Coordinates of C-alpha atoms in Angstrom, one line a residue:
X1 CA 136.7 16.5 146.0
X2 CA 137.4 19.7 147.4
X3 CA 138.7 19.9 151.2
X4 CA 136.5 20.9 153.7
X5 CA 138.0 24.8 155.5
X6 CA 137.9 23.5 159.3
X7 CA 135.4 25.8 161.3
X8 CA 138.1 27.4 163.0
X9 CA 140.0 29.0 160.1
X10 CA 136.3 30.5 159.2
X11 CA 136.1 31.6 162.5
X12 CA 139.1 33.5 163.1
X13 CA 138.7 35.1 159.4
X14 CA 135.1 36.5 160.5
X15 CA 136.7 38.1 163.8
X16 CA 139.8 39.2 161.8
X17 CA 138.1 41.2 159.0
X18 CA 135.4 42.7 161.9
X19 CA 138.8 43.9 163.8
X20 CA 140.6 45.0 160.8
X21 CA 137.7 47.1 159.9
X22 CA 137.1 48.5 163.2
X23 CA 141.1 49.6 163.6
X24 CA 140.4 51.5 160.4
X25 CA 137.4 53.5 161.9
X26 CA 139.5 53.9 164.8
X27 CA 142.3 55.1 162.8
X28 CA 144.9 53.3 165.4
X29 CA 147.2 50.9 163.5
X30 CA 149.3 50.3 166.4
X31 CA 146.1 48.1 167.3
X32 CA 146.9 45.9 164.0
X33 CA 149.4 44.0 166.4
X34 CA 146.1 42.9 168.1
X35 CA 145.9 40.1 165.2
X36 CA 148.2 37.7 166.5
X37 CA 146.5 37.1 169.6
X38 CA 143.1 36.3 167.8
X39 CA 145.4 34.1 165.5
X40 CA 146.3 32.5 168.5
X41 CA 142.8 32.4 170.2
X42 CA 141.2 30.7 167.2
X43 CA 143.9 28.4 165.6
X44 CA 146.9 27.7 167.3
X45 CA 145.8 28.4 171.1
X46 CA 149.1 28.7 172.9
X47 CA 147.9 30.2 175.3
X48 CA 144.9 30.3 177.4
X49 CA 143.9 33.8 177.2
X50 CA 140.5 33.0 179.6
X51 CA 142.5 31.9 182.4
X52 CA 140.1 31.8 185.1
X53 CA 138.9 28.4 183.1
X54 CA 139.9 25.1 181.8
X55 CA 140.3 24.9 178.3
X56 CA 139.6 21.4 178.2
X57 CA 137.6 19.3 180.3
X58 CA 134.6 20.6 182.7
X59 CA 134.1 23.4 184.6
X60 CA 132.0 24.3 188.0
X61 CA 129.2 26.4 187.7
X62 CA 130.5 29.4 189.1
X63 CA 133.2 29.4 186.5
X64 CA 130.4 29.2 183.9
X65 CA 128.5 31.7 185.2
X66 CA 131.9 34.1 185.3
X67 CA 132.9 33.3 182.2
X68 CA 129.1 34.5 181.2
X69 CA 129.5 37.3 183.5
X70 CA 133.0 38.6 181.8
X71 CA 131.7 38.2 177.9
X72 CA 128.7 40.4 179.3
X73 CA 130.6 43.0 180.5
X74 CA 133.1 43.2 177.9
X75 CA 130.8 43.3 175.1
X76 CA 128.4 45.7 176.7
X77 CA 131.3 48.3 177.9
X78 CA 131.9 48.2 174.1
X79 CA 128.4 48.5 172.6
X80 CA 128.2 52.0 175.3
X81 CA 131.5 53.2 173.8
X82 CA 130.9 52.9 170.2
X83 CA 127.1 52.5 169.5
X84 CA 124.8 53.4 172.1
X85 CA 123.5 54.1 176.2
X86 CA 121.1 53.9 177.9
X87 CA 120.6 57.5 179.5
X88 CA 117.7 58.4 182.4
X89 CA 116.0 61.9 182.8
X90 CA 116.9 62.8 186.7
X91 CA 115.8 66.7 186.6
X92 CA 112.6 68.2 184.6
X93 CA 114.6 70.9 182.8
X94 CA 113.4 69.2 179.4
X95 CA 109.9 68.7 180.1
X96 CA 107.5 68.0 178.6
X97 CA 109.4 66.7 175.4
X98 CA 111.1 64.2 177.9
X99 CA 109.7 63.9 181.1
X100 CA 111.6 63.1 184.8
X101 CA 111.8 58.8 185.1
X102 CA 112.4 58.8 181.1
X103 CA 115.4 56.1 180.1
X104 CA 116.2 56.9 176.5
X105 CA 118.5 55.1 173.9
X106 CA 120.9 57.4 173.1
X107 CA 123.1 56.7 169.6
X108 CA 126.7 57.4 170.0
X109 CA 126.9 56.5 165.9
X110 CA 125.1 60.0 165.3
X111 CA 127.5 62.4 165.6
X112 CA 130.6 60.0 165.8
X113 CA 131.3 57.9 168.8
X114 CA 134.2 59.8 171.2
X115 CA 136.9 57.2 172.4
X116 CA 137.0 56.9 176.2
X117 CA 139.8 59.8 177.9
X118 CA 140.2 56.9 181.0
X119 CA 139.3 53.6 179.6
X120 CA 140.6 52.1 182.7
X121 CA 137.2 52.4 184.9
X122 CA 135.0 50.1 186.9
X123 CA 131.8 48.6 184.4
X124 CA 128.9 51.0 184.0
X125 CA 129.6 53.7 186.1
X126 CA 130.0 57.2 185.4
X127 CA 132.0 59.0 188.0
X128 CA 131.5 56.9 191.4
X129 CA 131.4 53.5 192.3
X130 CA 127.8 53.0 194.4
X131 CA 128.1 52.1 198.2
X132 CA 131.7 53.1 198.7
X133 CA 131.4 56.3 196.9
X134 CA 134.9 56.4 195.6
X135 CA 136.0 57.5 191.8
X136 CA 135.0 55.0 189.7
X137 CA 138.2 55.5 186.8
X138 CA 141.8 55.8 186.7
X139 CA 144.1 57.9 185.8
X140 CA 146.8 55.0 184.8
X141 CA 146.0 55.8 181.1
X142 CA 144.7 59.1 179.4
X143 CA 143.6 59.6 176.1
X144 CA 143.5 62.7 174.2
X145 CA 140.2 63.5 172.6
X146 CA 139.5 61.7 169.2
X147 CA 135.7 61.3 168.0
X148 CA 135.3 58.5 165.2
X149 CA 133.1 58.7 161.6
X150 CA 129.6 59.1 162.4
X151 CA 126.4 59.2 160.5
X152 CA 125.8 62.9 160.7
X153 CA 126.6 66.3 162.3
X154 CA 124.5 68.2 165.7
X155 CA 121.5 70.1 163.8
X156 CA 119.9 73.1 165.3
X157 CA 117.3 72.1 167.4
X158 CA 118.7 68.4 167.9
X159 CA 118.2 67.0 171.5
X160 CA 121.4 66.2 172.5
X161 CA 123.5 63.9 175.6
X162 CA 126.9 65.8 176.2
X163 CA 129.3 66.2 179.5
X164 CA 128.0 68.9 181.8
X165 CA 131.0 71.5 180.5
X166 CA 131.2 73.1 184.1
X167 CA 131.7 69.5 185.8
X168 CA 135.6 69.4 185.6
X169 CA 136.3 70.5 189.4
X170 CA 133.3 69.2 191.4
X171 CA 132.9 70.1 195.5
X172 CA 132.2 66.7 197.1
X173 CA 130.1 68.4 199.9
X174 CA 127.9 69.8 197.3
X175 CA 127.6 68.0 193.9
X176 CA 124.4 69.2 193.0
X177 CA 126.3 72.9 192.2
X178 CA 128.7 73.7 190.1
X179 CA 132.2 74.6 191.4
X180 CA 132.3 77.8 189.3
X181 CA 128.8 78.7 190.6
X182 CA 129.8 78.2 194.4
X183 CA 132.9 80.4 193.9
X184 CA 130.8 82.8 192.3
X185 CA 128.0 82.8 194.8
X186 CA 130.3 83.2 197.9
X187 CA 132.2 85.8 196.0
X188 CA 128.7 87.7 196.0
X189 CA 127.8 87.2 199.0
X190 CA 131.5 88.3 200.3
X191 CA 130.8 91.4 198.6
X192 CA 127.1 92.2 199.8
X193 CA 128.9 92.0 203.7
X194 CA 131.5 94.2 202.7
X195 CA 128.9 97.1 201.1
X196 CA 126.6 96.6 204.7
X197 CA 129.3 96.5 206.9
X198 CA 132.0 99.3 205.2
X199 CA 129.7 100.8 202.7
X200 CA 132.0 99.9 200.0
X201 CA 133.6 97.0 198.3
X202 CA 136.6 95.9 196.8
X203 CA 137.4 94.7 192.7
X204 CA 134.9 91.5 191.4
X205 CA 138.1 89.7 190.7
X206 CA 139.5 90.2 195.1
X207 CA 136.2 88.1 195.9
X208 CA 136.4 85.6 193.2
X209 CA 140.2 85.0 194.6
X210 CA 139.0 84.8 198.0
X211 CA 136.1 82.8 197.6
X212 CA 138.2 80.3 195.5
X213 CA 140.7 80.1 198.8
X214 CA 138.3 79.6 200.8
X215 CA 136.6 76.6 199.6
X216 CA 139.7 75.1 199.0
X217 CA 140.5 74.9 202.5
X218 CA 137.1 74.2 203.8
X219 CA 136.1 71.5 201.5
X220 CA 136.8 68.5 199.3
X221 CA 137.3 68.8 195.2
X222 CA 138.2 66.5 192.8
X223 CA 138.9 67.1 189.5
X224 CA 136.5 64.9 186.9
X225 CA 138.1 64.6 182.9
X226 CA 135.8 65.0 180.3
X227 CA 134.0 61.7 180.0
X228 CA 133.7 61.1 183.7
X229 CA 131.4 64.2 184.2
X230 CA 127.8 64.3 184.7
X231 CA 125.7 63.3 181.6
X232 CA 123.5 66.5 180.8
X233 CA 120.2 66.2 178.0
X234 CA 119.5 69.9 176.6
X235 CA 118.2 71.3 173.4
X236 CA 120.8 72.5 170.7
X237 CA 119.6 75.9 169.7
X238 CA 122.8 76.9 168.5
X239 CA 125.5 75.9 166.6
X240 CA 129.1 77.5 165.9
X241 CA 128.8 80.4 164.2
X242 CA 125.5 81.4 165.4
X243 CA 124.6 84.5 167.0
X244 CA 121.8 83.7 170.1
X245 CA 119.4 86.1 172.0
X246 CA 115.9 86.2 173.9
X247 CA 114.0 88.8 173.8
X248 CA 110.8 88.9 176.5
X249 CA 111.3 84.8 176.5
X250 CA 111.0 84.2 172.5
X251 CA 114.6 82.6 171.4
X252 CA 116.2 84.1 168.5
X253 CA 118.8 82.5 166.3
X254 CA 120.9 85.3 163.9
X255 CA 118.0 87.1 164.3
X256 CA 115.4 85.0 163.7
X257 CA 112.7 83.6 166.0
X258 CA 113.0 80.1 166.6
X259 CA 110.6 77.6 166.0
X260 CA 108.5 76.0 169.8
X261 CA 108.9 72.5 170.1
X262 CA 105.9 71.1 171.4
X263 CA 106.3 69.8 174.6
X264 CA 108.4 73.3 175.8
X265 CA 107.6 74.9 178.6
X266 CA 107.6 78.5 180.2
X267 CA 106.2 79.4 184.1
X268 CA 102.7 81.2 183.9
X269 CA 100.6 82.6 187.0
X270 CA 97.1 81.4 186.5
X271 CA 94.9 83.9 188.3
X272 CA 91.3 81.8 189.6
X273 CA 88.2 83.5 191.1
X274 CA 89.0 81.8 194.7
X275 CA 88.1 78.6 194.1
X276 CA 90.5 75.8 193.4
X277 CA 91.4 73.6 190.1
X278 CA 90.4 70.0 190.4
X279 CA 93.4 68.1 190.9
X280 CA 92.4 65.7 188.1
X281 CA 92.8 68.6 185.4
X282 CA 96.1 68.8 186.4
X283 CA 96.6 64.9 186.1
X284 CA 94.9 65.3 182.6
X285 CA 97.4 67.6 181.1
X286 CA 100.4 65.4 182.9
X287 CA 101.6 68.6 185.0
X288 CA 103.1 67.0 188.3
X289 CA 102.3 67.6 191.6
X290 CA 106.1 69.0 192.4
X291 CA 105.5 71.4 189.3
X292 CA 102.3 73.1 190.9
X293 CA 103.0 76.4 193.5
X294 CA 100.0 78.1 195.0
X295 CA 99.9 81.4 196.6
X296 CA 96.8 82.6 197.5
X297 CA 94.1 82.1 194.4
X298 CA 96.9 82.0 191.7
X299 CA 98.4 79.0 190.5
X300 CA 102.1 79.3 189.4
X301 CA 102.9 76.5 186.5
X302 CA 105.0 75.4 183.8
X303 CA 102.7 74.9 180.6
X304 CA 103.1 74.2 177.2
X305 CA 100.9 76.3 174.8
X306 CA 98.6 73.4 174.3
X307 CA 98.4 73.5 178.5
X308 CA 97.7 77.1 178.6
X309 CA 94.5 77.2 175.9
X310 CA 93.2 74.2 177.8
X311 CA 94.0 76.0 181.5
X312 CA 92.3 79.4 180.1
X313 CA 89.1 77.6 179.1
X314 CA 88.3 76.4 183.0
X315 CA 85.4 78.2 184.4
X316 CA 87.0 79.2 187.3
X317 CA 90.4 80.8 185.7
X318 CA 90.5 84.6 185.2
X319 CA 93.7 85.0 183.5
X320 CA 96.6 83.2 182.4
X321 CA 99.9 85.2 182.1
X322 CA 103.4 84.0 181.3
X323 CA 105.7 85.5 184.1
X324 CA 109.0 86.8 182.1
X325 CA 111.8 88.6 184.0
X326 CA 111.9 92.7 182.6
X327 CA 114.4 93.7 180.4
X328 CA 117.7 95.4 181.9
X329 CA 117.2 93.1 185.1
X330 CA 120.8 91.8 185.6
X331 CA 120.9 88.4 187.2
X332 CA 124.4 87.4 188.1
X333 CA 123.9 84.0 187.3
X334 CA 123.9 84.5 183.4
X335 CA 126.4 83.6 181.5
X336 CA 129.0 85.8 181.5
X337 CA 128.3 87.5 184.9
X338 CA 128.9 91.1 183.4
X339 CA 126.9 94.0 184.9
X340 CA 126.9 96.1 182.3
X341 CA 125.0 93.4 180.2
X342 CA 122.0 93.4 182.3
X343 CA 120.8 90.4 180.8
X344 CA 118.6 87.4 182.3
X345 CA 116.6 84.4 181.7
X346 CA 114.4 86.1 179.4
X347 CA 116.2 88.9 177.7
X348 CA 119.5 87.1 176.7
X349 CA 122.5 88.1 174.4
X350 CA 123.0 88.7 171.4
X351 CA 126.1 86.0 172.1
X352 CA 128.0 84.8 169.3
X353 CA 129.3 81.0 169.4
X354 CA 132.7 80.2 168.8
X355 CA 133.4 78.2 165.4
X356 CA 136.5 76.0 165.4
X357 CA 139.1 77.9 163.1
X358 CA 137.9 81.3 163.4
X359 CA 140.3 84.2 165.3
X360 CA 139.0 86.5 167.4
X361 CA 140.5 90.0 169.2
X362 CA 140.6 89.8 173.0
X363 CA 140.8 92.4 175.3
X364 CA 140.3 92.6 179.2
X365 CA 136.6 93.8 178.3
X366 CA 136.1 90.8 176.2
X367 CA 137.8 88.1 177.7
X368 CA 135.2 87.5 180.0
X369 CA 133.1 85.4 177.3
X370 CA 136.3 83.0 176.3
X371 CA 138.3 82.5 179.2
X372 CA 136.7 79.5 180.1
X373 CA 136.7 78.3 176.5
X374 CA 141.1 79.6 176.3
X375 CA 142.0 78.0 180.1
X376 CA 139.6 74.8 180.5
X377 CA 138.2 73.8 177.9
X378 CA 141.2 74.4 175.3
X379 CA 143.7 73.9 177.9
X380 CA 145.8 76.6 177.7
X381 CA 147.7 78.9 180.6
X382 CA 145.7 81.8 181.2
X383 CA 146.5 84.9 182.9
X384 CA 146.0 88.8 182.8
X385 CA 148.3 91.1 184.2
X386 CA 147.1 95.0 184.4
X387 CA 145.8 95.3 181.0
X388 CA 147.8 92.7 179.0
X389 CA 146.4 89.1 178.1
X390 CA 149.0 85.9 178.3
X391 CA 148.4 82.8 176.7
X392 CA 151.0 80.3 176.9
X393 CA 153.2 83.1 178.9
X394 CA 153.1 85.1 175.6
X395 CA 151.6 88.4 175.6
X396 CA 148.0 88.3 173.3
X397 CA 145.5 90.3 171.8
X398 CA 144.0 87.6 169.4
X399 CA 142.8 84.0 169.8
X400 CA 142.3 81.1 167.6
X401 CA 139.4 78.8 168.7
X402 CA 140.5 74.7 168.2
X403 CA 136.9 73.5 168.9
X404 CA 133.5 74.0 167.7
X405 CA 130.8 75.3 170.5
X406 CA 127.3 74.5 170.9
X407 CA 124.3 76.6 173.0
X408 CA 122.3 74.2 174.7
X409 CA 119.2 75.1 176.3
X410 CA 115.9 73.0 177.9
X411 CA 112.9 72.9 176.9
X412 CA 111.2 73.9 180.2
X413 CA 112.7 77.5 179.6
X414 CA 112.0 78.9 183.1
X415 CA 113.8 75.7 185.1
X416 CA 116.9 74.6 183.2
X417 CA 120.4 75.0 184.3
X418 CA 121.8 75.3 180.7
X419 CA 123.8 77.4 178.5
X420 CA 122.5 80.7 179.6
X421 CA 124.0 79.9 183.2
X422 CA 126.7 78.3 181.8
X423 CA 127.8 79.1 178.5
X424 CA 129.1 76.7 175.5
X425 CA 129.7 73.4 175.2
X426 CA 132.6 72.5 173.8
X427 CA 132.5 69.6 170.8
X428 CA 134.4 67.4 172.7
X429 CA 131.5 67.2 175.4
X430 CA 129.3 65.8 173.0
X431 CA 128.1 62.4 173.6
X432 CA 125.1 60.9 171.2
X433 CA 121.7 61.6 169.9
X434 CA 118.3 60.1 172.3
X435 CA 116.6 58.6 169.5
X436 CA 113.7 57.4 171.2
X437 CA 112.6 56.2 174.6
X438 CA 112.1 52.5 176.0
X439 CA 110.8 52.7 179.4
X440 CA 108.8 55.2 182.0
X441 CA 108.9 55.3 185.8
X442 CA 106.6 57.8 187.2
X443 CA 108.0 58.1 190.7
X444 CA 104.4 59.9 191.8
X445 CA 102.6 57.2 190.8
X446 CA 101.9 54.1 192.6
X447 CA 101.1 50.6 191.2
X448 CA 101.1 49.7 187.7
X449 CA 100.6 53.6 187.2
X450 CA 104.1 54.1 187.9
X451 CA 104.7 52.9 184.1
X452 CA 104.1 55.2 181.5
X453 CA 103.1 52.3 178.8
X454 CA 102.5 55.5 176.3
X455 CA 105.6 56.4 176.1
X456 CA 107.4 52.8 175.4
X457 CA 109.0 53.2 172.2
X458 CA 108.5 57.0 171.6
X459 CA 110.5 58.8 169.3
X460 CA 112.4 62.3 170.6
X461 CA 112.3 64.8 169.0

């Protein structure tokens, strides 16, 4: 008769070929020395490794209960590492293909699950512990970026969960704004009072150096790494190696137009005879109350093109006419704040998108589109003297990229903080693929309303 393989050997050789296989995918075979201790665990158990309860004999209920508690929050932190997260819409900047309240499931498997830079951080937080408002990781251990096998690659046109690029320094009295962009605001607005008051103004790069000093000393700022900044859900509309533009609102990838997703958006002025459009409409085509501006007897909305041949049919509209900034306006929010581009939200680029691998010239007229890329998010030591470029304290006219890029932009064209403010996002911001969404919360509902039941188990697209 043939002996009977105690449970416990069976046991421990389930875990151990589940942990052998994952050190492989990890590629980590220091992490091979984790065997013993789930030798130990399983068949010899030396030691007790879940201390905070009796190995033998009964325990209270609150021990229970913690024991419960721990296996949850262990086995959860790892299921958000390496396969997927739960991710809510905060800001409409992708509506309508996602709308503001939507929680998606967001797959880390699809492009490759990144390894945490602090793994040391409190359970299910992303940057601040709630109540006390305090940082929510350490800095004990850092590790370097390393993105595991995934299924696939980011396609053009992919929704897509990444690390807001621009969130590394963060001004604690003023979150909601990138530190970049409140350097470069007060640096503008030093310059406007020295042209009133003296009728002439010093070098862009004077006010940018002031402006930086003076936030320091006025205000708090931490520094966030990459996986502790703010979660960010934008369209990819490029890739690396891709050349981007808008012409009069209508994207362009290398040249050609790209396709409209369904649900995107852009801001129209709907012009009515006087009278005013029945609230329900609105609540019919699922524009929100905090999307609708009135002046006067025009109506200025974000619609889709399905909105805007259902708006134009209402008796009492006259005209409906999307509202695009002219070409050669400069706005000195778009990326790369250059003048002489004269570009904006609507007449964009041509920008080309780094590709990891590929060397390009720099000079002081060009570094303007990389620096961010050469001294953040590639961490090297940037600095220009006169006309010479250092890198590294060596003088350079070239540059090798060591990261692919993405363009992200929203869907709701005309009110999303995104690449075109911004610029590229590096691969190592990338985070995971929303695959579909599993709940709704319409905060201007009320009652039941509040749940968008049609939108359980939708698929993104």
């Amino acid at each position: 008769m043939t002996p009977k393989i105690p449970k416990k050997y069976i046991r421990f050789a389930i875990v151990a070929i589940i942990y052998i296989l994952v050190v492989i995918w990890i590629g980590n075979y220091w992490l091979l020395l984790g065997l013993p201790i789930i030798f130990d665990m399983y068949i010899t158990e030396k030691v007790n490794w879940t201390f905070w309860k009796r190995r033998n004999g009964p325990n209270s209920s609150f021990i229970e209960w913690l024991d419960a508690l721990i296996f949850a929050i262990i086995a959860v932190t790892l299921i958000n590492i390496f396969f997927f997260q739960n991710y809510r819409i905060p800001t409409p900047s992708m509506e309508k293909s996602l709308l503001v309240g939507d929680h998606l499931f967001v797959s880390k498997l699809a492009y490759g699950p990144r390894m945490p830079n602090t793994p040391i951080a409190f359970p299910f937080t992303q940057h601040t512990i709630p109540i006390i408002k305090t940082k929510s990781w350490s800095n004990l251990v850092y590790w370097p970026y390393k993105r595991l096998k995934g299924t696939g690659r980011v396609k053009r046109f992919d929704p897509v969960v990444f690390n807001f690029p621009e969130g590394d320094t963060v001004v604690l009295e003023e979150t909601a704004v990138s530190y970049y962009e409140i350097i470069r605001r007060n640096a503008r607005e030093m310059r406007q009072r020295d042209n009133y008051v003296t009728l002439s103004s010093k070098p862009a790069s004077y006010y940018l150096t002031a402006a930086r000093k003076e936030l320091w000393e006025r205000f708090n700022i931490i520094y966030r790494p990459v996986d502790r900044r703010d979660n960010y859900v934008k369209r990819c509309v490029g890739l690396p190696g891709d050349t981007i533009s808008v012409r009069s609102g209508v994207l362009y990838v290398n040249s050609d137009p790209a396709p409209v997703n369904e649900g995107q958006q852009t801001t129209y002025g709907v012009i009515t005879d006087g009278n005013t459009i029945n609230p329900k409409a609105f609540e019919r085509l699922k524009i929100a109350k905090s999307d609708q501006y009135i002046s006067g007897s025009t109506y200025y909305l974000p619609l889709t093109k399905q909105n805007v041949e259902a708006i134009s049919k209402f008796v009492n509209v006259k005209s409906v006419q999307p509202l695009f900034e002219r070409e050669g306006e400069y706005d000195p929010k778009m990326f790369p704040y250059d003048p002489t581009l004269k570009w904006n939200q609507d007449n964009y680029g041509p920008l080309w998108i780094p590709v990891k691998g590929t060397t390009v010239k720099l000079d002081t007229s060009s570094l303007h589109l990389y620096d961010h890329v050469i001294d953040i998010y590639e961490e090297n030591d940037l600095r220009v003297e006169g006309s010479t470029i250092y890198i590294n304290g060596t003088p350079a006219d070239t540059y090798t990229f060591r990261m692919d890029y993405y363009f992200m932009m929203g869907d709701n064209r005309h009110n999303s903080a995104d690449s075109r403010y911004w610029g590229f996002v590096p691969e190592d911001h990338i985070i995971g693929k929303p695959r579909f969404i599993w709940l709704s919360i319409n905060k201007e509902a009320e009652g039941l309303k509040k749940i968008r039941f049609e939108r359980f188990c939708k698929r993104v697209r």
